[in-house]
């Protein structure tokens, strides 16, 4: 069976929430919650925090994480993950988990790893959940994905896809979840590609994969989880985490 590592990219300089990875939630840094959840994934052999900030690195060392200090020049978290992945030995697959997901489901990580293991034709995998309501689906900040019958991504968009021309109300909308699994060799290829036209138009880097003819498997999950993007999201995250402890 292939060896899988989780890499959690974490940076200090967030426009909306500086220092977010170390913000305390229920007595622990946000990043620690994410790290602890990832450790519960049964398919994972390593969980690594990747950061260019020594404040984050020192805090992660203190709560017991394996830490990789990276270049400060990366344009995205994916590039940061790729730098760390290049240095790993014996690892075939990489799961990229955002450090602002304190309630990430370990079972979803296992499902991504299993999909890569079971379908060798896939270059990478991600996840989506059904939208609960039309208003959320119509929000351009919530990325939509449409797939083939066998669960491969056709397109990701901020627009409402598919378009319900006849307004029958039967169209199903799926919300993309920002977690990714890659074959390590493919990840190196992905970050070496130049940004593509659709990627630049939608501001969605996963479109670079599709525009270059590579394949993305999509797993349908039960819940979207909670991303902490602003200080206002903290209360919601705490409520969800309290529920998971019961």
PDB file of C-alpha atoms in Angstrom:
ATOM      1  CA  UNK A   1       0.000   0.000   0.000  1.00  0.00           C
ATOM      2  CA  UNK A   2       1.209   3.514  -0.804  1.00  0.00           C
ATOM      3  CA  UNK A   3       2.607   5.661   2.003  1.00  0.00           C
ATOM      4  CA  UNK A   4       0.666   8.884   2.603  1.00  0.00           C
ATOM      5  CA  UNK A   5       1.691  12.100   4.376  1.00  0.00           C
ATOM      6  CA  UNK A   6      -0.474  15.046   5.402  1.00  0.00           C
ATOM      7  CA  UNK A   7       1.115  18.475   4.999  1.00  0.00           C
ATOM      8  CA  UNK A   8      -0.570  21.470   6.646  1.00  0.00           C
ATOM      9  CA  UNK A   9       0.560  24.814   5.164  1.00  0.00           C
ATOM     10  CA  UNK A  10       0.380  27.647   7.696  1.00  0.00           C
ATOM     11  CA  UNK A  11       1.247  31.319   7.318  1.00  0.00           C
ATOM     12  CA  UNK A  12       1.100  34.297   9.643  1.00  0.00           C
ATOM     13  CA  UNK A  13       0.275  37.091   7.198  1.00  0.00           C
ATOM     14  CA  UNK A  14      -3.462  36.826   6.597  1.00  0.00           C
ATOM     15  CA  UNK A  15      -5.137  40.029   5.391  1.00  0.00           C
ATOM     16  CA  UNK A  16      -8.380  39.348   7.248  1.00  0.00           C
ATOM     17  CA  UNK A  17      -6.930  37.525  10.249  1.00  0.00           C
ATOM     18  CA  UNK A  18      -3.183  38.026  10.961  1.00  0.00           C
ATOM     19  CA  UNK A  19      -1.718  35.347  13.208  1.00  0.00           C
ATOM     20  CA  UNK A  20      -4.705  33.088  12.593  1.00  0.00           C
ATOM     21  CA  UNK A  21      -2.908  29.715  13.026  1.00  0.00           C
ATOM     22  CA  UNK A  22      -2.088  30.509  16.654  1.00  0.00           C
ATOM     23  CA  UNK A  23      -5.414  32.061  17.626  1.00  0.00           C
ATOM     24  CA  UNK A  24      -6.724  30.192  20.701  1.00  0.00           C
ATOM     25  CA  UNK A  25      -9.860  28.105  20.242  1.00  0.00           C
ATOM     26  CA  UNK A  26     -11.089  26.231  23.313  1.00  0.00           C
ATOM     27  CA  UNK A  27      -7.676  26.651  24.916  1.00  0.00           C
ATOM     28  CA  UNK A  28      -5.554  25.470  21.978  1.00  0.00           C
ATOM     29  CA  UNK A  29      -4.106  27.175  18.898  1.00  0.00           C
ATOM     30  CA  UNK A  30      -6.308  26.792  15.826  1.00  0.00           C
ATOM     31  CA  UNK A  31      -3.474  24.965  14.065  1.00  0.00           C
ATOM     32  CA  UNK A  32      -3.189  22.411  16.873  1.00  0.00           C
ATOM     33  CA  UNK A  33      -6.842  21.425  16.500  1.00  0.00           C
ATOM     34  CA  UNK A  34      -6.265  20.764  12.794  1.00  0.00           C
ATOM     35  CA  UNK A  35      -3.052  18.819  13.451  1.00  0.00           C
ATOM     36  CA  UNK A  36      -4.691  16.634  16.107  1.00  0.00           C
ATOM     37  CA  UNK A  37      -7.597  15.789  13.795  1.00  0.00           C
ATOM     38  CA  UNK A  38      -5.195  14.828  11.002  1.00  0.00           C
ATOM     39  CA  UNK A  39      -3.318  12.474  13.350  1.00  0.00           C
ATOM     40  CA  UNK A  40      -6.539  10.473  13.727  1.00  0.00           C
ATOM     41  CA  UNK A  41      -6.542   9.526  10.033  1.00  0.00           C
ATOM     42  CA  UNK A  42      -5.712   5.820   9.841  1.00  0.00           C
ATOM     43  CA  UNK A  43      -4.098   5.936   6.402  1.00  0.00           C
ATOM     44  CA  UNK A  44      -1.490   8.580   7.233  1.00  0.00           C
ATOM     45  CA  UNK A  45       2.117   7.915   8.239  1.00  0.00           C
ATOM     46  CA  UNK A  46       3.191  11.544   8.790  1.00  0.00           C
ATOM     47  CA  UNK A  47       1.536  14.862   9.614  1.00  0.00           C
ATOM     48  CA  UNK A  48       3.787  17.849   8.914  1.00  0.00           C
ATOM     49  CA  UNK A  49       3.230  21.548   9.552  1.00  0.00           C
ATOM     50  CA  UNK A  50       4.798  23.638   6.768  1.00  0.00           C
ATOM     51  CA  UNK A  51       5.472  27.293   7.568  1.00  0.00           C
ATOM     52  CA  UNK A  52       7.882  30.145   6.881  1.00  0.00           C
ATOM     53  CA  UNK A  53       7.159  31.868  10.205  1.00  0.00           C
ATOM     54  CA  UNK A  54       9.188  31.000  13.300  1.00  0.00           C
ATOM     55  CA  UNK A  55       6.345  31.960  15.650  1.00  0.00           C
ATOM     56  CA  UNK A  56       4.200  29.268  14.067  1.00  0.00           C
ATOM     57  CA  UNK A  57       7.107  26.814  13.889  1.00  0.00           C
ATOM     58  CA  UNK A  58       7.957  27.228  17.580  1.00  0.00           C
ATOM     59  CA  UNK A  59       4.335  26.865  18.667  1.00  0.00           C
ATOM     60  CA  UNK A  60       3.942  23.731  16.536  1.00  0.00           C
ATOM     61  CA  UNK A  61       7.128  22.234  18.008  1.00  0.00           C
ATOM     62  CA  UNK A  62       5.729  22.908  21.482  1.00  0.00           C
ATOM     63  CA  UNK A  63       2.536  20.946  20.878  1.00  0.00           C
ATOM     64  CA  UNK A  64       4.511  18.082  19.357  1.00  0.00           C
ATOM     65  CA  UNK A  65       4.182  18.526  15.608  1.00  0.00           C
ATOM     66  CA  UNK A  66       6.741  17.662  12.974  1.00  0.00           C
ATOM     67  CA  UNK A  67       7.611  21.007  11.383  1.00  0.00           C
ATOM     68  CA  UNK A  68       9.155  21.937   8.041  1.00  0.00           C
ATOM     69  CA  UNK A  69      10.388  25.526   7.705  1.00  0.00           C
ATOM     70  CA  UNK A  70       9.907  26.667   4.116  1.00  0.00           C
ATOM     71  CA  UNK A  71      10.813  29.531   1.824  1.00  0.00           C
ATOM     72  CA  UNK A  72       8.876  32.776   2.438  1.00  0.00           C
ATOM     73  CA  UNK A  73       8.554  33.374  -1.304  1.00  0.00           C
ATOM     74  CA  UNK A  74       5.830  30.866  -2.171  1.00  0.00           C
ATOM     75  CA  UNK A  75       2.815  32.350  -4.008  1.00  0.00           C
ATOM     76  CA  UNK A  76       0.412  29.759  -2.564  1.00  0.00           C
ATOM     77  CA  UNK A  77      -0.018  27.094   0.065  1.00  0.00           C
ATOM     78  CA  UNK A  78       0.249  24.449  -2.648  1.00  0.00           C
ATOM     79  CA  UNK A  79       3.750  25.632  -3.542  1.00  0.00           C
ATOM     80  CA  UNK A  80       4.681  25.461   0.143  1.00  0.00           C
ATOM     81  CA  UNK A  81       3.342  21.902   0.347  1.00  0.00           C
ATOM     82  CA  UNK A  82       5.258  20.948  -2.800  1.00  0.00           C
ATOM     83  CA  UNK A  83       8.552  22.183  -1.320  1.00  0.00           C
ATOM     84  CA  UNK A  84       8.110  19.914   1.687  1.00  0.00           C
ATOM     85  CA  UNK A  85       6.876  16.980  -0.409  1.00  0.00           C
ATOM     86  CA  UNK A  86      10.009  17.086  -2.585  1.00  0.00           C
ATOM     87  CA  UNK A  87      12.176  16.384   0.466  1.00  0.00           C
ATOM     88  CA  UNK A  88      10.202  13.410   1.751  1.00  0.00           C
ATOM     89  CA  UNK A  89      11.435   9.884   1.145  1.00  0.00           C
ATOM     90  CA  UNK A  90       9.284   6.800   0.753  1.00  0.00           C
ATOM     91  CA  UNK A  91       6.071   8.819   0.477  1.00  0.00           C
ATOM     92  CA  UNK A  92       3.854   8.285  -2.572  1.00  0.00           C
ATOM     93  CA  UNK A  93       0.810  10.434  -1.833  1.00  0.00           C
ATOM     94  CA  UNK A  94       0.361  13.857  -0.241  1.00  0.00           C
ATOM     95  CA  UNK A  95      -2.790  15.220   1.424  1.00  0.00           C
ATOM     96  CA  UNK A  96      -2.922  19.031   1.635  1.00  0.00           C
ATOM     97  CA  UNK A  97      -5.077  20.071   4.612  1.00  0.00           C
ATOM     98  CA  UNK A  98      -5.714  23.753   5.270  1.00  0.00           C
ATOM     99  CA  UNK A  99      -4.549  24.816   8.737  1.00  0.00           C
ATOM    100  CA  UNK A 100      -7.706  26.844   9.330  1.00  0.00           C
ATOM    101  CA  UNK A 101      -9.933  23.724   9.425  1.00  0.00           C
ATOM    102  CA  UNK A 102     -10.057  22.866  13.147  1.00  0.00           C
ATOM    103  CA  UNK A 103     -12.828  20.282  12.717  1.00  0.00           C
ATOM    104  CA  UNK A 104     -11.474  18.462   9.652  1.00  0.00           C
ATOM    105  CA  UNK A 105     -12.897  14.934   9.509  1.00  0.00           C
ATOM    106  CA  UNK A 106     -10.092  12.309   9.647  1.00  0.00           C
ATOM    107  CA  UNK A 107     -12.364   9.921   7.739  1.00  0.00           C
ATOM    108  CA  UNK A 108     -12.366  12.320   4.787  1.00  0.00           C
ATOM    109  CA  UNK A 109      -8.565  12.221   4.732  1.00  0.00           C
ATOM    110  CA  UNK A 110      -8.753   8.420   4.677  1.00  0.00           C
ATOM    111  CA  UNK A 111     -11.266   8.512   1.822  1.00  0.00           C
ATOM    112  CA  UNK A 112      -8.994  10.749  -0.253  1.00  0.00           C
ATOM    113  CA  UNK A 113      -6.036   8.446   0.357  1.00  0.00           C
ATOM    114  CA  UNK A 114      -8.142   5.398  -0.550  1.00  0.00           C
ATOM    115  CA  UNK A 115      -9.354   6.999  -3.784  1.00  0.00           C
ATOM    116  CA  UNK A 116      -5.770   7.636  -4.879  1.00  0.00           C
ATOM    117  CA  UNK A 117      -4.905   4.058  -3.990  1.00  0.00           C
ATOM    118  CA  UNK A 118      -7.896   2.543  -5.803  1.00  0.00           C
ATOM    119  CA  UNK A 119      -7.865   4.623  -8.996  1.00  0.00           C
ATOM    120  CA  UNK A 120      -4.361   4.805 -10.416  1.00  0.00           C
ATOM    121  CA  UNK A 121      -5.531   6.906 -13.360  1.00  0.00           C
ATOM    122  CA  UNK A 122      -6.233   9.897 -11.129  1.00  0.00           C
ATOM    123  CA  UNK A 123      -3.562  12.553 -10.694  1.00  0.00           C
ATOM    124  CA  UNK A 124      -5.176  14.117  -7.632  1.00  0.00           C
ATOM    125  CA  UNK A 125      -8.361  14.079  -5.565  1.00  0.00           C
ATOM    126  CA  UNK A 126     -10.525  16.558  -3.688  1.00  0.00           C
ATOM    127  CA  UNK A 127     -13.974  16.680  -2.077  1.00  0.00           C
ATOM    128  CA  UNK A 128     -17.371  18.356  -2.332  1.00  0.00           C
ATOM    129  CA  UNK A 129     -20.653  18.439  -0.417  1.00  0.00           C
ATOM    130  CA  UNK A 130     -24.217  19.138  -1.593  1.00  0.00           C
ATOM    131  CA  UNK A 131     -25.337  22.715  -0.990  1.00  0.00           C
ATOM    132  CA  UNK A 132     -28.041  23.036   1.653  1.00  0.00           C
ATOM    133  CA  UNK A 133     -29.766  25.960  -0.063  1.00  0.00           C
ATOM    134  CA  UNK A 134     -29.809  27.928  -3.304  1.00  0.00           C
ATOM    135  CA  UNK A 135     -28.614  31.193  -1.732  1.00  0.00           C
ATOM    136  CA  UNK A 136     -25.370  29.560  -0.601  1.00  0.00           C
ATOM    137  CA  UNK A 137     -24.912  27.960  -4.013  1.00  0.00           C
ATOM    138  CA  UNK A 138     -25.355  31.300  -5.776  1.00  0.00           C
ATOM    139  CA  UNK A 139     -22.652  32.965  -3.649  1.00  0.00           C
ATOM    140  CA  UNK A 140     -19.507  33.396  -5.813  1.00  0.00           C
ATOM    141  CA  UNK A 141     -17.313  32.942  -2.735  1.00  0.00           C
ATOM    142  CA  UNK A 142     -18.557  29.345  -2.546  1.00  0.00           C
ATOM    143  CA  UNK A 143     -16.886  27.378  -5.331  1.00  0.00           C
ATOM    144  CA  UNK A 144     -19.021  24.907  -7.262  1.00  0.00           C
ATOM    145  CA  UNK A 145     -17.893  21.709  -9.003  1.00  0.00           C
ATOM    146  CA  UNK A 146     -19.530  19.496 -11.622  1.00  0.00           C
ATOM    147  CA  UNK A 147     -18.370  15.938 -12.204  1.00  0.00           C
ATOM    148  CA  UNK A 148     -18.612  12.963 -14.517  1.00  0.00           C
ATOM    149  CA  UNK A 149     -20.749   9.956 -13.580  1.00  0.00           C
ATOM    150  CA  UNK A 150     -17.684   8.219 -12.164  1.00  0.00           C
ATOM    151  CA  UNK A 151     -16.710  11.158  -9.953  1.00  0.00           C
ATOM    152  CA  UNK A 152     -14.095  13.077 -11.925  1.00  0.00           C
ATOM    153  CA  UNK A 153     -14.102  16.850 -12.017  1.00  0.00           C
ATOM    154  CA  UNK A 154     -15.352  18.463 -15.221  1.00  0.00           C
ATOM    155  CA  UNK A 155     -15.095  22.060 -14.016  1.00  0.00           C
ATOM    156  CA  UNK A 156     -14.877  24.274 -10.936  1.00  0.00           C
ATOM    157  CA  UNK A 157     -16.474  27.712 -10.945  1.00  0.00           C
ATOM    158  CA  UNK A 158     -17.602  30.640  -8.842  1.00  0.00           C
ATOM    159  CA  UNK A 159     -20.586  30.834 -11.183  1.00  0.00           C
ATOM    160  CA  UNK A 160     -23.678  28.735 -10.593  1.00  0.00           C
ATOM    161  CA  UNK A 161     -23.026  25.438 -12.379  1.00  0.00           C
ATOM    162  CA  UNK A 162     -24.911  23.641 -13.776  1.00  0.00           C
ATOM    163  CA  UNK A 163     -27.202  26.381 -15.101  1.00  0.00           C
ATOM    164  CA  UNK A 164     -30.870  25.474 -14.599  1.00  0.00           C
ATOM    165  CA  UNK A 165     -32.157  26.915 -17.893  1.00  0.00           C
ATOM    166  CA  UNK A 166     -35.778  25.844 -17.501  1.00  0.00           C
ATOM    167  CA  UNK A 167     -35.838  26.658 -13.783  1.00  0.00           C
ATOM    168  CA  UNK A 168     -37.134  23.216 -12.924  1.00  0.00           C
ATOM    169  CA  UNK A 169     -35.448  23.245  -9.537  1.00  0.00           C
ATOM    170  CA  UNK A 170     -33.947  19.816 -10.166  1.00  0.00           C
ATOM    171  CA  UNK A 171     -30.336  20.934 -10.660  1.00  0.00           C
ATOM    172  CA  UNK A 172     -27.967  19.681  -7.969  1.00  0.00           C
ATOM    173  CA  UNK A 173     -25.174  21.968  -6.804  1.00  0.00           C
ATOM    174  CA  UNK A 174     -22.007  20.776  -5.087  1.00  0.00           C
ATOM    175  CA  UNK A 175     -19.766  22.925  -2.900  1.00  0.00           C
ATOM    176  CA  UNK A 176     -16.058  22.325  -3.347  1.00  0.00           C
ATOM    177  CA  UNK A 177     -14.152  21.536  -0.146  1.00  0.00           C
ATOM    178  CA  UNK A 178     -10.589  22.879  -0.146  1.00  0.00           C
ATOM    179  CA  UNK A 179      -8.731  19.686   0.720  1.00  0.00           C
ATOM    180  CA  UNK A 180      -6.519  17.977  -1.856  1.00  0.00           C
ATOM    181  CA  UNK A 181      -4.695  14.709  -2.306  1.00  0.00           C
ATOM    182  CA  UNK A 182      -1.906  14.396  -4.874  1.00  0.00           C
ATOM    183  CA  UNK A 183       0.443  11.805  -6.170  1.00  0.00           C
ATOM    184  CA  UNK A 184       3.782  13.236  -5.088  1.00  0.00           C
ATOM    185  CA  UNK A 185       5.268  13.159  -8.593  1.00  0.00           C
ATOM    186  CA  UNK A 186       2.213  14.925  -9.998  1.00  0.00           C
ATOM    187  CA  UNK A 187       2.345  17.666  -7.354  1.00  0.00           C
ATOM    188  CA  UNK A 188       5.850  18.610  -8.511  1.00  0.00           C
ATOM    189  CA  UNK A 189       4.585  18.789 -12.085  1.00  0.00           C
ATOM    190  CA  UNK A 190       1.521  20.841 -11.100  1.00  0.00           C
ATOM    191  CA  UNK A 191       3.438  23.633  -9.368  1.00  0.00           C
ATOM    192  CA  UNK A 192       5.903  23.802 -12.275  1.00  0.00           C
ATOM    193  CA  UNK A 193       3.105  24.641 -14.731  1.00  0.00           C
ATOM    194  CA  UNK A 194       2.436  28.295 -15.403  1.00  0.00           C
ATOM    195  CA  UNK A 195      -0.935  29.758 -14.339  1.00  0.00           C
ATOM    196  CA  UNK A 196      -3.590  29.173 -17.002  1.00  0.00           C
ATOM    197  CA  UNK A 197      -6.294  31.462 -18.458  1.00  0.00           C
ATOM    198  CA  UNK A 198      -9.280  29.872 -16.690  1.00  0.00           C
ATOM    199  CA  UNK A 199      -7.355  29.713 -13.432  1.00  0.00           C
ATOM    200  CA  UNK A 200      -6.573  33.414 -13.648  1.00  0.00           C
ATOM    201  CA  UNK A 201     -10.147  34.310 -14.586  1.00  0.00           C
ATOM    202  CA  UNK A 202     -11.804  32.360 -11.757  1.00  0.00           C
ATOM    203  CA  UNK A 203      -8.869  32.643  -9.323  1.00  0.00           C
ATOM    204  CA  UNK A 204      -9.002  28.883  -8.773  1.00  0.00           C
ATOM    205  CA  UNK A 205      -5.665  27.092  -9.059  1.00  0.00           C
ATOM    206  CA  UNK A 206      -7.253  23.646  -9.469  1.00  0.00           C
ATOM    207  CA  UNK A 207      -8.341  24.753 -12.952  1.00  0.00           C
ATOM    208  CA  UNK A 208      -4.666  24.678 -13.935  1.00  0.00           C
ATOM    209  CA  UNK A 209      -4.868  20.915 -13.502  1.00  0.00           C
ATOM    210  CA  UNK A 210      -7.897  20.534 -15.771  1.00  0.00           C
ATOM    211  CA  UNK A 211      -6.574  22.944 -18.397  1.00  0.00           C
ATOM    212  CA  UNK A 212      -3.430  20.839 -18.665  1.00  0.00           C
ATOM    213  CA  UNK A 213      -5.477  17.683 -19.225  1.00  0.00           C
ATOM    214  CA  UNK A 214      -4.853  16.048 -15.853  1.00  0.00           C
ATOM    215  CA  UNK A 215      -7.597  14.348 -13.829  1.00  0.00           C
ATOM    216  CA  UNK A 216      -9.114  15.193 -10.448  1.00  0.00           C
ATOM    217  CA  UNK A 217     -11.276  12.715  -8.568  1.00  0.00           C
ATOM    218  CA  UNK A 218     -14.059  14.200  -6.429  1.00  0.00           C
ATOM    219  CA  UNK A 219     -15.355  12.516  -3.283  1.00  0.00           C
ATOM    220  CA  UNK A 220     -18.805  13.538  -2.056  1.00  0.00           C
ATOM    221  CA  UNK A 221     -18.575  14.201   1.679  1.00  0.00           C
ATOM    222  CA  UNK A 222     -21.347  14.603   4.256  1.00  0.00           C
ATOM    223  CA  UNK A 223     -20.396  17.991   5.688  1.00  0.00           C
ATOM    224  CA  UNK A 224     -18.311  20.947   4.572  1.00  0.00           C
ATOM    225  CA  UNK A 225     -16.613  21.501   7.906  1.00  0.00           C
ATOM    226  CA  UNK A 226     -15.758  24.942   9.216  1.00  0.00           C
ATOM    227  CA  UNK A 227     -12.994  27.170   7.904  1.00  0.00           C
ATOM    228  CA  UNK A 228     -11.838  30.009  10.143  1.00  0.00           C
ATOM    229  CA  UNK A 229     -11.247  32.924   7.785  1.00  0.00           C
ATOM    230  CA  UNK A 230     -12.091  35.844  10.083  1.00  0.00           C
ATOM    231  CA  UNK A 231     -12.313  36.422  13.856  1.00  0.00           C
ATOM    232  CA  UNK A 232     -16.095  36.192  13.479  1.00  0.00           C
ATOM    233  CA  UNK A 233     -15.759  32.520  12.454  1.00  0.00           C
ATOM    234  CA  UNK A 234     -14.198  31.527  15.788  1.00  0.00           C
ATOM    235  CA  UNK A 235     -17.488  31.273  17.693  1.00  0.00           C
ATOM    236  CA  UNK A 236     -18.962  28.969  15.049  1.00  0.00           C
ATOM    237  CA  UNK A 237     -15.834  26.792  15.120  1.00  0.00           C
ATOM    238  CA  UNK A 238     -15.981  26.513  18.904  1.00  0.00           C
ATOM    239  CA  UNK A 239     -19.617  25.432  18.749  1.00  0.00           C
ATOM    240  CA  UNK A 240     -18.826  22.679  16.237  1.00  0.00           C
ATOM    241  CA  UNK A 241     -15.796  21.469  18.202  1.00  0.00           C
ATOM    242  CA  UNK A 242     -17.816  21.295  21.417  1.00  0.00           C
ATOM    243  CA  UNK A 243     -20.353  19.153  19.577  1.00  0.00           C
ATOM    244  CA  UNK A 244     -17.660  16.740  18.390  1.00  0.00           C
ATOM    245  CA  UNK A 245     -16.403  16.240  21.954  1.00  0.00           C
ATOM    246  CA  UNK A 246     -19.767  14.969  23.196  1.00  0.00           C
TER     247      UNK A 246
END
